[in-house]
Structures are given as C-alpha cells and as structure tokens.
Amino acid sequence: MEPIVLGDVEIVRVVEWQGTFGPVARIVPDVGAQVWRDNEEWLAPGHWEPESDSYVAAMQTWVVRSEGRTVLVDTGVGNGRSRPASPHFHNRQGDFLGRLAEAGVATGDVDVVVNTHFHADHVGWNTVDAGGEWVPAFPNATYLFPAADDAAYGPQGRYGDRQEPAGEEGRLHWEERRLMYADSIAPVHRAGQARLWEGGHRIDGNLVLEAAPGHTPGSSVLRVSSGGERAVFVGDLLHSPVQFLEPGCNSCFCEDQAGAAASRRRVLERAADERELVVPAHFGGAGAAQVRRRGAGFEIARWAV
C-alpha cells in the first residue's frame, strides 16, 4: 500500500479481489491472439494468464487524499449482493472495509465517493447491510453520481420498472442492473447524500470530473493536477493494458462501442501529450502507467512506482 504522490495529492490502492476473470477472447474480443503472445513478457502474469488464456482483473478502490479530504474512486463489488449475471460478484463475502482501514481510512473519514460509472463492480461498497436495510457505507460522504447513468439505470431508465427483455442472458443483465440500483444507488439518494453532475464537476483545486461516455452513458474520468504532476482515473475506458496497443478495441462490457472507442482515444491522446499517469479501475500489476504515442496506438512509457 505504498502511496503514489503527485504534488500535494496522495493516492493509495486498496484491492478487494484479484484473479482470472474469463477468456481474453471474451473480455476484449477484437484483440487478436497474436497481440497477446507478442507481448507476453509484460502482460503476464499481472494482466494475462497464458496457460489458460485468461484475463487477469483487479477489483479495487483508489483512495485519493487532496486538500485535507479523503476521496474514494469507485467502490468495488460489495458483500452480499444478488448479481445473477455475474458469478464473480454474486453473494460475495470479503474484508474490503478491513483493507480500507489498513490503508488508514475509517468509514467515517471519507468525504467524497466518486463512482466513475454505474456497473456492479464500481458501486458495491457504496452501501452496507444494516440489519436487512441497505444504508450508505460512508455516513459523512457526498456521493458524486454521473447524471446520465442515474437516468439510465434508475426506475424510469432502460433498466427500470419496464418489461424485461427477451432471452435468458438479457433478462439476467436487466435484473442485475435493477438490483444494483436498488441496493447500491437508491439508498444513497434516500439518505440525501447523492449529488448528480453532468458535463464536468470540480471537486477541489486538484480534482476535476469530466464526462467520457461510451462504456456507459455517464462514464467519466477523474483528472488530478497538482504541483506540475498529473493523473487521470479512467474507470473502465480500459480493462487491459493491451488496449494501449489497440485503443480502438473495446471490452465486451462497453454499451456504446463507437462512443467508448472515441472516449478512450481522446483520453489517451491527452494523457500521452500531457504526461498524465493513467489509472484504470481493473489493472493488476502496478495498477497504473504513463503512456506515449506509438504509431496508431500507445505504449507504456513507465509503470507507476
């Protein structure tokens, strides 16, 4: 848990779970098998398990300390959630809050929670079960929700109280998103701790949220700028560092494929030009990297220390 320090901002990584998550051909389907093999030296073992051809993922939260406040970027899977479409997430039990405490963060210390988007593995620890009722896990925090995702996943949105889609797979994903909103988003609204934003939102002098739609309608990035140093938390714009090499290739989880690819390229171009540290949600290994342009794509300039 050694921190990354950028100017006056300190960043600490808290891992909820890490391991293989499925075949790479399913997770990032447009990346050819030869790309993985040609880059095995640095993709394995932190991002790819060659023996099983499996994608390696980390479910994690980034703790950002800035201007005397504690900010959490995404909150992982959570415990005791019904997630019928996601076996890795379904009824999970873990000690994430204990790991957060080991990083020096008690639940009452958190001032701001940022959900980069509303997928089940980014909002789970927004809430905890308090005797059969879901309540905010961080009682003193303001939760910053992208308004476009709140509209899409809320009761009046595409996964709200409408007729469920045909087909078993579609039905499971529809039900999972309804459950996610009910147990991880709606309780925060009821507690009066939610704040919706759109377009952009400044948290403080060092931290700014910006819209980066595509992965979800409200997908966003958090930019850090302090003391001449920069970082960008990109959520699920990237699932694997192989997408640095092939930035036009989406994960299977991107809802708007063209929009996600456009947002990814735009964010990576700025990161390369301004030497921003790129901090994705699910990278194993060092967890973050600085990139530079290479041909039509990008390459690792250095991993985070």
PDB file of C-alpha atoms in Angstrom:
ATOM      1  CA  MET A   1       0.000   0.000   0.000  1.00  0.00           C
ATOM      2  CA  GLU A   2       2.867   2.421  -0.684  1.00  0.00           C
ATOM      3  CA  PRO A   3       1.237   5.660  -1.872  1.00  0.00           C
ATOM      4  CA  ILE A   4       1.689   7.383  -5.195  1.00  0.00           C
ATOM      5  CA  VAL A   5       2.405  11.067  -4.572  1.00  0.00           C
ATOM      6  CA  LEU A   6       1.610  13.687  -7.214  1.00  0.00           C
ATOM      7  CA  GLY A   7       2.345  17.176  -5.946  1.00  0.00           C
ATOM      8  CA  ASP A   8       0.176  17.604  -2.868  1.00  0.00           C
ATOM      9  CA  VAL A   9      -2.076  14.650  -3.728  1.00  0.00           C
ATOM     10  CA  GLU A  10      -1.574  11.177  -2.269  1.00  0.00           C
ATOM     11  CA  ILE A  11      -3.049   8.070  -3.943  1.00  0.00           C
ATOM     12  CA  VAL A  12      -3.381   4.652  -2.306  1.00  0.00           C
ATOM     13  CA  ARG A  13      -4.700   1.486  -3.906  1.00  0.00           C
ATOM     14  CA  VAL A  14      -6.978  -0.877  -1.951  1.00  0.00           C
ATOM     15  CA  VAL A  15      -7.617  -4.214  -3.686  1.00  0.00           C
ATOM     16  CA  GLU A  16     -10.878  -6.022  -2.968  1.00  0.00           C
ATOM     17  CA  TRP A  17     -10.170  -9.068  -5.152  1.00  0.00           C
ATOM     18  CA  GLN A  18      -7.758 -10.094  -7.911  1.00  0.00           C
ATOM     19  CA  GLY A  19      -7.619 -13.122 -10.198  1.00  0.00           C
ATOM     20  CA  THR A  20      -8.581 -14.621 -13.547  1.00  0.00           C
ATOM     21  CA  PHE A  21     -11.893 -13.420 -14.886  1.00  0.00           C
ATOM     22  CA  GLY A  22     -12.551 -15.238 -18.142  1.00  0.00           C
ATOM     23  CA  PRO A  23     -11.003 -15.844 -21.576  1.00  0.00           C
ATOM     24  CA  VAL A  24      -9.313 -12.803 -23.087  1.00  0.00           C
ATOM     25  CA  ALA A  25     -11.168 -13.533 -26.324  1.00  0.00           C
ATOM     26  CA  ARG A  26     -14.422 -12.792 -24.488  1.00  0.00           C
ATOM     27  CA  ILE A  27     -13.269  -9.813 -22.396  1.00  0.00           C
ATOM     28  CA  VAL A  28     -11.574  -7.861 -25.227  1.00  0.00           C
ATOM     29  CA  PRO A  29     -12.845  -9.772 -28.246  1.00  0.00           C
ATOM     30  CA  ASP A  30     -11.352  -7.619 -31.007  1.00  0.00           C
ATOM     31  CA  VAL A  31      -7.730  -8.018 -29.873  1.00  0.00           C
ATOM     32  CA  GLY A  32      -6.151 -10.874 -31.830  1.00  0.00           C
ATOM     33  CA  ALA A  33      -4.448 -13.786 -30.106  1.00  0.00           C
ATOM     34  CA  GLN A  34      -1.103 -12.875 -31.682  1.00  0.00           C
ATOM     35  CA  VAL A  35      -1.101  -9.473 -29.930  1.00  0.00           C
ATOM     36  CA  TRP A  36      -1.248 -11.215 -26.557  1.00  0.00           C
ATOM     37  CA  ARG A  37       1.502 -13.671 -27.494  1.00  0.00           C
ATOM     38  CA  ASP A  38       3.772 -10.962 -28.891  1.00  0.00           C
ATOM     39  CA  ASN A  39       3.518  -9.025 -25.627  1.00  0.00           C
ATOM     40  CA  GLU A  40       3.527 -11.906 -23.160  1.00  0.00           C
ATOM     41  CA  GLU A  41       6.727 -10.701 -21.490  1.00  0.00           C
ATOM     42  CA  TRP A  42       4.986  -7.722 -19.904  1.00  0.00           C
ATOM     43  CA  LEU A  43       1.314  -8.760 -19.978  1.00  0.00           C
ATOM     44  CA  ALA A  44       1.914 -11.874 -17.881  1.00  0.00           C
ATOM     45  CA  PRO A  45       1.281 -12.542 -15.077  1.00  0.00           C
ATOM     46  CA  GLY A  46      -0.281  -9.276 -13.899  1.00  0.00           C
ATOM     47  CA  HIS A  47      -2.746  -8.896 -16.769  1.00  0.00           C
ATOM     48  CA  TRP A  48      -2.891 -12.228 -18.586  1.00  0.00           C
ATOM     49  CA  GLU A  49      -2.515 -15.890 -17.658  1.00  0.00           C
ATOM     50  CA  PRO A  50      -1.080 -17.516 -20.814  1.00  0.00           C
ATOM     51  CA  GLU A  51      -1.656 -21.110 -19.689  1.00  0.00           C
ATOM     52  CA  SER A  52      -5.434 -20.688 -19.582  1.00  0.00           C
ATOM     53  CA  ASP A  53      -5.539 -17.677 -21.939  1.00  0.00           C
ATOM     54  CA  SER A  54      -7.395 -15.824 -19.185  1.00  0.00           C
ATOM     55  CA  TYR A  55      -7.791 -12.153 -18.471  1.00  0.00           C
ATOM     56  CA  VAL A  56      -6.494 -11.144 -15.026  1.00  0.00           C
ATOM     57  CA  ALA A  57      -8.526  -8.436 -13.275  1.00  0.00           C
ATOM     58  CA  ALA A  58      -8.278  -6.490 -10.043  1.00  0.00           C
ATOM     59  CA  MET A  59     -11.371  -5.163  -8.296  1.00  0.00           C
ATOM     60  CA  GLN A  60     -10.068  -2.168  -6.396  1.00  0.00           C
ATOM     61  CA  THR A  61     -10.706   1.264  -4.983  1.00  0.00           C
ATOM     62  CA  TRP A  62      -8.326   4.198  -5.211  1.00  0.00           C
ATOM     63  CA  VAL A  63      -8.052   6.420  -2.139  1.00  0.00           C
ATOM     64  CA  VAL A  64      -7.176   9.997  -3.065  1.00  0.00           C
ATOM     65  CA  ARG A  65      -6.171  12.467  -0.354  1.00  0.00           C
ATOM     66  CA  SER A  66      -6.388  16.063  -1.533  1.00  0.00           C
ATOM     67  CA  GLU A  67      -6.725  19.409   0.278  1.00  0.00           C
ATOM     68  CA  GLY A  68      -7.345  17.694   3.594  1.00  0.00           C
ATOM     69  CA  ARG A  69     -10.149  15.476   2.315  1.00  0.00           C
ATOM     70  CA  THR A  70     -10.400  11.761   1.564  1.00  0.00           C
ATOM     71  CA  VAL A  71     -11.908  10.755  -1.775  1.00  0.00           C
ATOM     72  CA  LEU A  72     -12.722   7.201  -2.879  1.00  0.00           C
ATOM     73  CA  VAL A  73     -12.698   6.459  -6.608  1.00  0.00           C
ATOM     74  CA  ASP A  74     -15.117   3.567  -7.243  1.00  0.00           C
ATOM     75  CA  THR A  75     -16.194   1.173  -4.529  1.00  0.00           C
ATOM     76  CA  GLY A  76     -15.892  -2.326  -5.955  1.00  0.00           C
ATOM     77  CA  VAL A  77     -18.300  -5.249  -5.733  1.00  0.00           C
ATOM     78  CA  GLY A  78     -19.557  -5.226  -2.143  1.00  0.00           C
ATOM     79  CA  ASN A  79     -20.763  -8.055   0.060  1.00  0.00           C
ATOM     80  CA  GLY A  80     -23.991  -9.999  -0.062  1.00  0.00           C
ATOM     81  CA  ARG A  81     -25.222  -8.683  -3.414  1.00  0.00           C
ATOM     82  CA  SER A  82     -27.526 -10.616  -5.698  1.00  0.00           C
ATOM     83  CA  ARG A  83     -25.807 -10.427  -9.079  1.00  0.00           C
ATOM     84  CA  PRO A  84     -27.416 -13.114 -11.241  1.00  0.00           C
ATOM     85  CA  ALA A  85     -25.418 -12.308 -14.384  1.00  0.00           C
ATOM     86  CA  SER A  86     -22.002 -12.160 -12.666  1.00  0.00           C
ATOM     87  CA  PRO A  87     -20.791 -15.289 -10.797  1.00  0.00           C
ATOM     88  CA  HIS A  88     -17.659 -13.476  -9.570  1.00  0.00           C
ATOM     89  CA  PHE A  89     -19.833 -10.829  -7.871  1.00  0.00           C
ATOM     90  CA  HIS A  90     -22.811 -12.899  -6.708  1.00  0.00           C
ATOM     91  CA  ASN A  91     -23.217 -13.093  -2.915  1.00  0.00           C
ATOM     92  CA  ARG A  92     -19.560 -12.259  -2.436  1.00  0.00           C
ATOM     93  CA  GLN A  93     -18.140 -12.005   1.094  1.00  0.00           C
ATOM     94  CA  GLY A  94     -14.832 -10.241   1.707  1.00  0.00           C
ATOM     95  CA  ASP A  95     -12.999  -7.900   4.072  1.00  0.00           C
ATOM     96  CA  PHE A  96     -12.786  -4.777   1.942  1.00  0.00           C
ATOM     97  CA  LEU A  97     -13.605  -2.403   4.801  1.00  0.00           C
ATOM     98  CA  GLY A  98     -10.830  -4.036   6.840  1.00  0.00           C
ATOM     99  CA  ARG A  99      -8.397  -3.456   3.985  1.00  0.00           C
ATOM    100  CA  LEU A 100      -9.549   0.134   3.740  1.00  0.00           C
ATOM    101  CA  ALA A 101      -8.876   0.516   7.467  1.00  0.00           C
ATOM    102  CA  GLU A 102      -5.375  -0.913   6.953  1.00  0.00           C
ATOM    103  CA  ALA A 103      -4.838   1.934   4.488  1.00  0.00           C
ATOM    104  CA  GLY A 104      -5.739   4.359   7.261  1.00  0.00           C
ATOM    105  CA  VAL A 105      -9.321   5.047   6.170  1.00  0.00           C
ATOM    106  CA  ALA A 106     -12.249   4.513   8.530  1.00  0.00           C
ATOM    107  CA  THR A 107     -15.733   4.689   7.038  1.00  0.00           C
ATOM    108  CA  GLY A 108     -16.401   7.971   8.822  1.00  0.00           C
ATOM    109  CA  ASP A 109     -13.250   9.538   7.352  1.00  0.00           C
ATOM    110  CA  VAL A 110     -14.475   9.515   3.750  1.00  0.00           C
ATOM    111  CA  ASP A 111     -15.565  12.921   2.470  1.00  0.00           C
ATOM    112  CA  VAL A 112     -16.339  12.156  -1.185  1.00  0.00           C
ATOM    113  CA  VAL A 113     -17.196   8.988  -3.115  1.00  0.00           C
ATOM    114  CA  VAL A 114     -16.765   9.059  -6.889  1.00  0.00           C
ATOM    115  CA  ASN A 115     -18.473   6.393  -8.987  1.00  0.00           C
ATOM    116  CA  THR A 116     -16.952   6.682 -12.454  1.00  0.00           C
ATOM    117  CA  HIS A 117     -19.982   4.803 -13.778  1.00  0.00           C
ATOM    118  CA  PHE A 118     -22.832   2.557 -12.663  1.00  0.00           C
ATOM    119  CA  HIS A 119     -21.654  -1.004 -13.171  1.00  0.00           C
ATOM    120  CA  ALA A 120     -21.948  -3.516 -10.349  1.00  0.00           C
ATOM    121  CA  ASP A 121     -18.206  -3.713  -9.660  1.00  0.00           C
ATOM    122  CA  HIS A 122     -17.880   0.055  -9.192  1.00  0.00           C
ATOM    123  CA  VAL A 123     -20.690   0.852  -6.759  1.00  0.00           C
ATOM    124  CA  GLY A 124     -20.949  -2.160  -4.430  1.00  0.00           C
ATOM    125  CA  TRP A 125     -19.406  -0.679  -1.294  1.00  0.00           C
ATOM    126  CA  ASN A 126     -21.479   2.474  -1.630  1.00  0.00           C
ATOM    127  CA  THR A 127     -23.731   0.760   0.889  1.00  0.00           C
ATOM    128  CA  VAL A 128     -23.721  -1.889   3.607  1.00  0.00           C
ATOM    129  CA  ASP A 129     -26.435  -4.121   5.022  1.00  0.00           C
ATOM    130  CA  ALA A 130     -27.717  -2.706   8.311  1.00  0.00           C
ATOM    131  CA  GLY A 131     -29.993  -5.450   9.592  1.00  0.00           C
ATOM    132  CA  GLY A 132     -31.801  -6.057   6.320  1.00  0.00           C
ATOM    133  CA  GLU A 133     -31.679  -2.479   5.041  1.00  0.00           C
ATOM    134  CA  TRP A 134     -29.055  -1.051   2.703  1.00  0.00           C
ATOM    135  CA  VAL A 135     -27.549   2.180   4.036  1.00  0.00           C
ATOM    136  CA  PRO A 136     -24.581   4.332   2.916  1.00  0.00           C
ATOM    137  CA  ALA A 137     -21.274   2.766   3.989  1.00  0.00           C
ATOM    138  CA  PHE A 138     -19.678   6.196   4.367  1.00  0.00           C
ATOM    139  CA  PRO A 139     -22.024   8.278   6.522  1.00  0.00           C
ATOM    140  CA  ASN A 140     -20.199  11.597   6.143  1.00  0.00           C
ATOM    141  CA  ALA A 141     -19.528  11.409   2.400  1.00  0.00           C
ATOM    142  CA  THR A 142     -21.051  13.164  -0.576  1.00  0.00           C
ATOM    143  CA  TYR A 143     -21.513  10.617  -3.369  1.00  0.00           C
ATOM    144  CA  LEU A 144     -20.905  12.052  -6.842  1.00  0.00           C
ATOM    145  CA  PHE A 145     -23.097  10.238  -9.382  1.00  0.00           C
ATOM    146  CA  PRO A 146     -22.988  10.872 -13.159  1.00  0.00           C
ATOM    147  CA  ALA A 147     -26.470  12.097 -14.001  1.00  0.00           C
ATOM    148  CA  ALA A 148     -26.616  10.218 -17.304  1.00  0.00           C
ATOM    149  CA  ASP A 149     -26.071   6.883 -15.572  1.00  0.00           C
ATOM    150  CA  ASP A 150     -28.542   7.730 -12.833  1.00  0.00           C
ATOM    151  CA  ALA A 151     -31.147   8.384 -15.510  1.00  0.00           C
ATOM    152  CA  ALA A 152     -30.302   5.240 -17.469  1.00  0.00           C
ATOM    153  CA  TYR A 153     -30.225   2.835 -14.522  1.00  0.00           C
ATOM    154  CA  GLY A 154     -32.883   4.427 -12.335  1.00  0.00           C
ATOM    155  CA  PRO A 155     -36.559   3.431 -12.145  1.00  0.00           C
ATOM    156  CA  GLN A 156     -37.512   5.392 -15.260  1.00  0.00           C
ATOM    157  CA  GLY A 157     -34.484   4.313 -17.305  1.00  0.00           C
ATOM    158  CA  ARG A 158     -33.716   1.417 -19.588  1.00  0.00           C
ATOM    159  CA  TYR A 159     -33.282  -0.975 -16.653  1.00  0.00           C
ATOM    160  CA  GLY A 160     -36.116   0.408 -14.575  1.00  0.00           C
ATOM    161  CA  ASP A 161     -39.610  -0.903 -13.957  1.00  0.00           C
ATOM    162  CA  ARG A 162     -40.318  -1.768 -17.556  1.00  0.00           C
ATOM    163  CA  GLN A 163     -40.952  -5.064 -19.277  1.00  0.00           C
ATOM    164  CA  GLU A 164     -37.845  -7.221 -19.079  1.00  0.00           C
ATOM    165  CA  PRO A 165     -36.095  -8.163 -22.345  1.00  0.00           C
ATOM    166  CA  ALA A 166     -36.475 -11.467 -24.117  1.00  0.00           C
ATOM    167  CA  GLY A 167     -33.816 -14.165 -23.729  1.00  0.00           C
ATOM    168  CA  GLU A 168     -32.211 -15.564 -20.608  1.00  0.00           C
ATOM    169  CA  GLU A 169     -28.931 -13.619 -20.850  1.00  0.00           C
ATOM    170  CA  GLY A 170     -30.687 -10.326 -21.499  1.00  0.00           C
ATOM    171  CA  ARG A 171     -33.084 -10.963 -18.633  1.00  0.00           C
ATOM    172  CA  LEU A 172     -30.248 -11.676 -16.178  1.00  0.00           C
ATOM    173  CA  HIS A 173     -28.373  -8.486 -17.087  1.00  0.00           C
ATOM    174  CA  TRP A 174     -31.584  -6.462 -16.885  1.00  0.00           C
ATOM    175  CA  GLU A 175     -32.345  -7.894 -13.441  1.00  0.00           C
ATOM    176  CA  GLU A 176     -28.770  -7.358 -12.221  1.00  0.00           C
ATOM    177  CA  ARG A 177     -28.819  -3.701 -13.147  1.00  0.00           C
ATOM    178  CA  ARG A 178     -32.178  -3.208 -11.406  1.00  0.00           C
ATOM    179  CA  LEU A 179     -30.826  -4.889  -8.284  1.00  0.00           C
ATOM    180  CA  MET A 180     -27.619  -2.841  -8.434  1.00  0.00           C
ATOM    181  CA  TYR A 181     -29.534   0.424  -8.473  1.00  0.00           C
ATOM    182  CA  ALA A 182     -31.821  -0.742  -5.675  1.00  0.00           C
ATOM    183  CA  ASP A 183     -29.064  -1.832  -3.277  1.00  0.00           C
ATOM    184  CA  SER A 184     -26.162   0.492  -4.145  1.00  0.00           C
ATOM    185  CA  ILE A 185     -27.593   3.745  -5.566  1.00  0.00           C
ATOM    186  CA  ALA A 186     -31.142   4.302  -4.335  1.00  0.00           C
ATOM    187  CA  PRO A 187     -30.200   4.083  -0.618  1.00  0.00           C
ATOM    188  CA  VAL A 188     -27.699   6.916  -1.092  1.00  0.00           C
ATOM    189  CA  HIS A 189     -30.427   9.065  -2.638  1.00  0.00           C
ATOM    190  CA  ARG A 190     -32.779   8.260   0.233  1.00  0.00           C
ATOM    191  CA  ALA A 191     -30.102   9.289   2.730  1.00  0.00           C
ATOM    192  CA  GLY A 192     -29.683  12.657   0.999  1.00  0.00           C
ATOM    193  CA  GLN A 193     -26.005  12.025   0.281  1.00  0.00           C
ATOM    194  CA  ALA A 194     -26.146  11.869  -3.550  1.00  0.00           C
ATOM    195  CA  ARG A 195     -25.135  14.685  -5.852  1.00  0.00           C
ATOM    196  CA  LEU A 196     -25.741  14.363  -9.582  1.00  0.00           C
ATOM    197  CA  TRP A 197     -23.407  16.048 -12.022  1.00  0.00           C
ATOM    198  CA  GLU A 198     -23.140  16.279 -15.819  1.00  0.00           C
ATOM    199  CA  GLY A 199     -20.556  17.585 -18.258  1.00  0.00           C
ATOM    200  CA  GLY A 200     -17.946  18.306 -15.605  1.00  0.00           C
ATOM    201  CA  HIS A 201     -17.576  18.858 -11.893  1.00  0.00           C
ATOM    202  CA  ARG A 202     -14.712  20.333  -9.860  1.00  0.00           C
ATOM    203  CA  ILE A 203     -14.193  18.603  -6.520  1.00  0.00           C
ATOM    204  CA  ASP A 204     -11.355  20.863  -5.345  1.00  0.00           C
ATOM    205  CA  GLY A 205      -8.337  22.706  -6.690  1.00  0.00           C
ATOM    206  CA  ASN A 206      -6.652  19.437  -7.694  1.00  0.00           C
ATOM    207  CA  LEU A 207      -9.512  17.174  -8.781  1.00  0.00           C
ATOM    208  CA  VAL A 208     -11.953  17.531 -11.686  1.00  0.00           C
ATOM    209  CA  LEU A 209     -14.525  15.082 -13.068  1.00  0.00           C
ATOM    210  CA  GLU A 210     -15.170  15.010 -16.818  1.00  0.00           C
ATOM    211  CA  ALA A 211     -17.673  13.085 -18.900  1.00  0.00           C
ATOM    212  CA  ALA A 212     -16.265  10.289 -21.085  1.00  0.00           C
ATOM    213  CA  PRO A 213     -19.369   8.470 -22.347  1.00  0.00           C
ATOM    214  CA  GLY A 214     -19.475   5.173 -24.179  1.00  0.00           C
ATOM    215  CA  HIS A 215     -18.720   2.435 -21.705  1.00  0.00           C
ATOM    216  CA  THR A 216     -21.954   3.602 -20.069  1.00  0.00           C
ATOM    217  CA  PRO A 217     -23.990   6.725 -20.866  1.00  0.00           C
ATOM    218  CA  GLY A 218     -22.453   8.533 -17.878  1.00  0.00           C
ATOM    219  CA  SER A 219     -18.970   7.025 -17.906  1.00  0.00           C
ATOM    220  CA  SER A 220     -16.474   9.570 -16.590  1.00  0.00           C
ATOM    221  CA  VAL A 221     -12.841  10.232 -15.737  1.00  0.00           C
ATOM    222  CA  LEU A 222     -11.279  11.985 -12.754  1.00  0.00           C
ATOM    223  CA  ARG A 223      -8.336  14.253 -13.511  1.00  0.00           C
ATOM    224  CA  VAL A 224      -5.658  15.119 -10.949  1.00  0.00           C
ATOM    225  CA  SER A 225      -3.329  18.090 -11.348  1.00  0.00           C
ATOM    226  CA  SER A 226      -1.020  19.186  -8.543  1.00  0.00           C
ATOM    227  CA  GLY A 227       2.473  20.607  -8.397  1.00  0.00           C
ATOM    228  CA  GLY A 228       3.007  20.129 -12.127  1.00  0.00           C
ATOM    229  CA  GLU A 229       2.124  16.412 -11.946  1.00  0.00           C
ATOM    230  CA  ARG A 230      -0.955  14.827 -13.443  1.00  0.00           C
ATOM    231  CA  ALA A 231      -3.052  11.670 -13.426  1.00  0.00           C
ATOM    232  CA  VAL A 232      -6.346  10.542 -14.909  1.00  0.00           C
ATOM    233  CA  PHE A 233      -8.551   7.865 -13.361  1.00  0.00           C
ATOM    234  CA  VAL A 234     -10.226   6.303 -16.387  1.00  0.00           C
ATOM    235  CA  GLY A 235     -12.624   3.791 -14.835  1.00  0.00           C
ATOM    236  CA  ASP A 236     -13.477   1.161 -17.439  1.00  0.00           C
ATOM    237  CA  LEU A 237     -12.331   3.036 -20.536  1.00  0.00           C
ATOM    238  CA  LEU A 238      -9.557   0.441 -20.292  1.00  0.00           C
ATOM    239  CA  HIS A 239      -9.909  -3.094 -18.975  1.00  0.00           C
ATOM    240  CA  SER A 240      -6.473  -4.328 -20.032  1.00  0.00           C
ATOM    241  CA  PRO A 241      -3.186  -2.648 -20.983  1.00  0.00           C
ATOM    242  CA  VAL A 242      -3.436  -4.460 -24.316  1.00  0.00           C
ATOM    243  CA  GLN A 243      -5.886  -1.659 -25.174  1.00  0.00           C
ATOM    244  CA  PHE A 244      -3.000   0.812 -25.081  1.00  0.00           C
ATOM    245  CA  LEU A 245      -1.685  -1.022 -28.129  1.00  0.00           C
ATOM    246  CA  GLU A 246      -5.138  -1.380 -29.700  1.00  0.00           C
ATOM    247  CA  PRO A 247      -7.122   1.655 -28.477  1.00  0.00           C
ATOM    248  CA  GLY A 248      -9.928   1.018 -30.948  1.00  0.00           C
ATOM    249  CA  CYS A 249     -10.746  -2.298 -29.276  1.00  0.00           C
ATOM    250  CA  ASN A 250     -13.445  -2.279 -26.611  1.00  0.00           C
ATOM    251  CA  SER A 251     -14.202  -4.634 -23.781  1.00  0.00           C
ATOM    252  CA  CYS A 252     -17.322  -6.759 -24.050  1.00  0.00           C
ATOM    253  CA  PHE A 253     -18.850  -4.580 -21.317  1.00  0.00           C
ATOM    254  CA  CYS A 254     -18.912  -1.335 -23.328  1.00  0.00           C
ATOM    255  CA  GLU A 255     -22.522  -0.379 -24.013  1.00  0.00           C
ATOM    256  CA  ASP A 256     -21.829   2.093 -26.854  1.00  0.00           C
ATOM    257  CA  GLN A 257     -18.918   0.624 -28.775  1.00  0.00           C
ATOM    258  CA  ALA A 258     -18.217   3.627 -31.020  1.00  0.00           C
ATOM    259  CA  GLY A 259     -18.589   6.096 -28.157  1.00  0.00           C
ATOM    260  CA  ALA A 260     -16.302   4.096 -25.862  1.00  0.00           C
ATOM    261  CA  ALA A 261     -13.571   3.868 -28.510  1.00  0.00           C
ATOM    262  CA  ALA A 262     -13.767   7.603 -29.196  1.00  0.00           C
ATOM    263  CA  SER A 263     -13.581   8.487 -25.492  1.00  0.00           C
ATOM    264  CA  ARG A 264     -10.670   6.088 -24.959  1.00  0.00           C
ATOM    265  CA  ARG A 265      -8.608   7.555 -27.781  1.00  0.00           C
ATOM    266  CA  ARG A 266      -9.329  11.130 -26.719  1.00  0.00           C
ATOM    267  CA  VAL A 267      -8.346  10.463 -23.113  1.00  0.00           C
ATOM    268  CA  LEU A 268      -5.196   8.530 -24.048  1.00  0.00           C
ATOM    269  CA  GLU A 269      -4.060  11.189 -26.517  1.00  0.00           C
ATOM    270  CA  ARG A 270      -4.273  13.842 -23.818  1.00  0.00           C
ATOM    271  CA  ALA A 271      -2.587  11.527 -21.301  1.00  0.00           C
ATOM    272  CA  ALA A 272       0.322  10.949 -23.669  1.00  0.00           C
ATOM    273  CA  ASP A 273       0.666  14.614 -24.593  1.00  0.00           C
ATOM    274  CA  GLU A 274       0.412  15.909 -21.014  1.00  0.00           C
ATOM    275  CA  ARG A 275       2.260  13.007 -19.344  1.00  0.00           C
ATOM    276  CA  GLU A 276      -0.688  12.061 -17.190  1.00  0.00           C
ATOM    277  CA  LEU A 277      -0.469   8.861 -15.191  1.00  0.00           C
ATOM    278  CA  VAL A 278      -3.297   6.633 -16.477  1.00  0.00           C
ATOM    279  CA  VAL A 279      -5.114   4.894 -13.607  1.00  0.00           C
ATOM    280  CA  PRO A 280      -7.675   2.296 -14.784  1.00  0.00           C
ATOM    281  CA  ALA A 281     -10.099   0.524 -12.500  1.00  0.00           C
ATOM    282  CA  HIS A 282      -9.067  -3.079 -13.123  1.00  0.00           C
ATOM    283  CA  PHE A 283      -5.365  -3.306 -13.932  1.00  0.00           C
ATOM    284  CA  GLY A 284      -3.386  -5.798 -11.914  1.00  0.00           C
ATOM    285  CA  GLY A 285       0.389  -5.461 -11.684  1.00  0.00           C
ATOM    286  CA  ALA A 286       1.437  -1.892 -10.889  1.00  0.00           C
ATOM    287  CA  GLY A 287      -2.146  -0.753 -11.470  1.00  0.00           C
ATOM    288  CA  ALA A 288      -1.304   2.418 -13.413  1.00  0.00           C
ATOM    289  CA  ALA A 289       1.046   3.606 -16.146  1.00  0.00           C
ATOM    290  CA  GLN A 290       2.269   6.593 -18.091  1.00  0.00           C
ATOM    291  CA  VAL A 291       1.925   6.175 -21.855  1.00  0.00           C
ATOM    292  CA  ARG A 292       3.388   7.633 -25.013  1.00  0.00           C
ATOM    293  CA  ARG A 293       2.243   7.527 -28.615  1.00  0.00           C
ATOM    294  CA  ARG A 294       3.387   4.679 -30.848  1.00  0.00           C
ATOM    295  CA  GLY A 295       2.050   4.557 -34.369  1.00  0.00           C
ATOM    296  CA  ALA A 296      -1.739   4.472 -34.289  1.00  0.00           C
ATOM    297  CA  GLY A 297      -1.721   3.437 -30.646  1.00  0.00           C
ATOM    298  CA  PHE A 298       0.235   3.875 -27.444  1.00  0.00           C
ATOM    299  CA  GLU A 299       2.844   2.079 -25.378  1.00  0.00           C
ATOM    300  CA  ILE A 300       3.970   2.029 -21.765  1.00  0.00           C
ATOM    301  CA  ALA A 301       6.460   4.777 -21.000  1.00  0.00           C
ATOM    302  CA  ARG A 302       6.698   3.718 -17.347  1.00  0.00           C
ATOM    303  CA  TRP A 303       4.644   1.863 -14.795  1.00  0.00           C
ATOM    304  CA  ALA A 304       3.556   3.583 -11.603  1.00  0.00           C
ATOM    305  CA  VAL A 305       6.043   3.266  -8.790  1.00  0.00           C
TER     306      VAL A 305
END
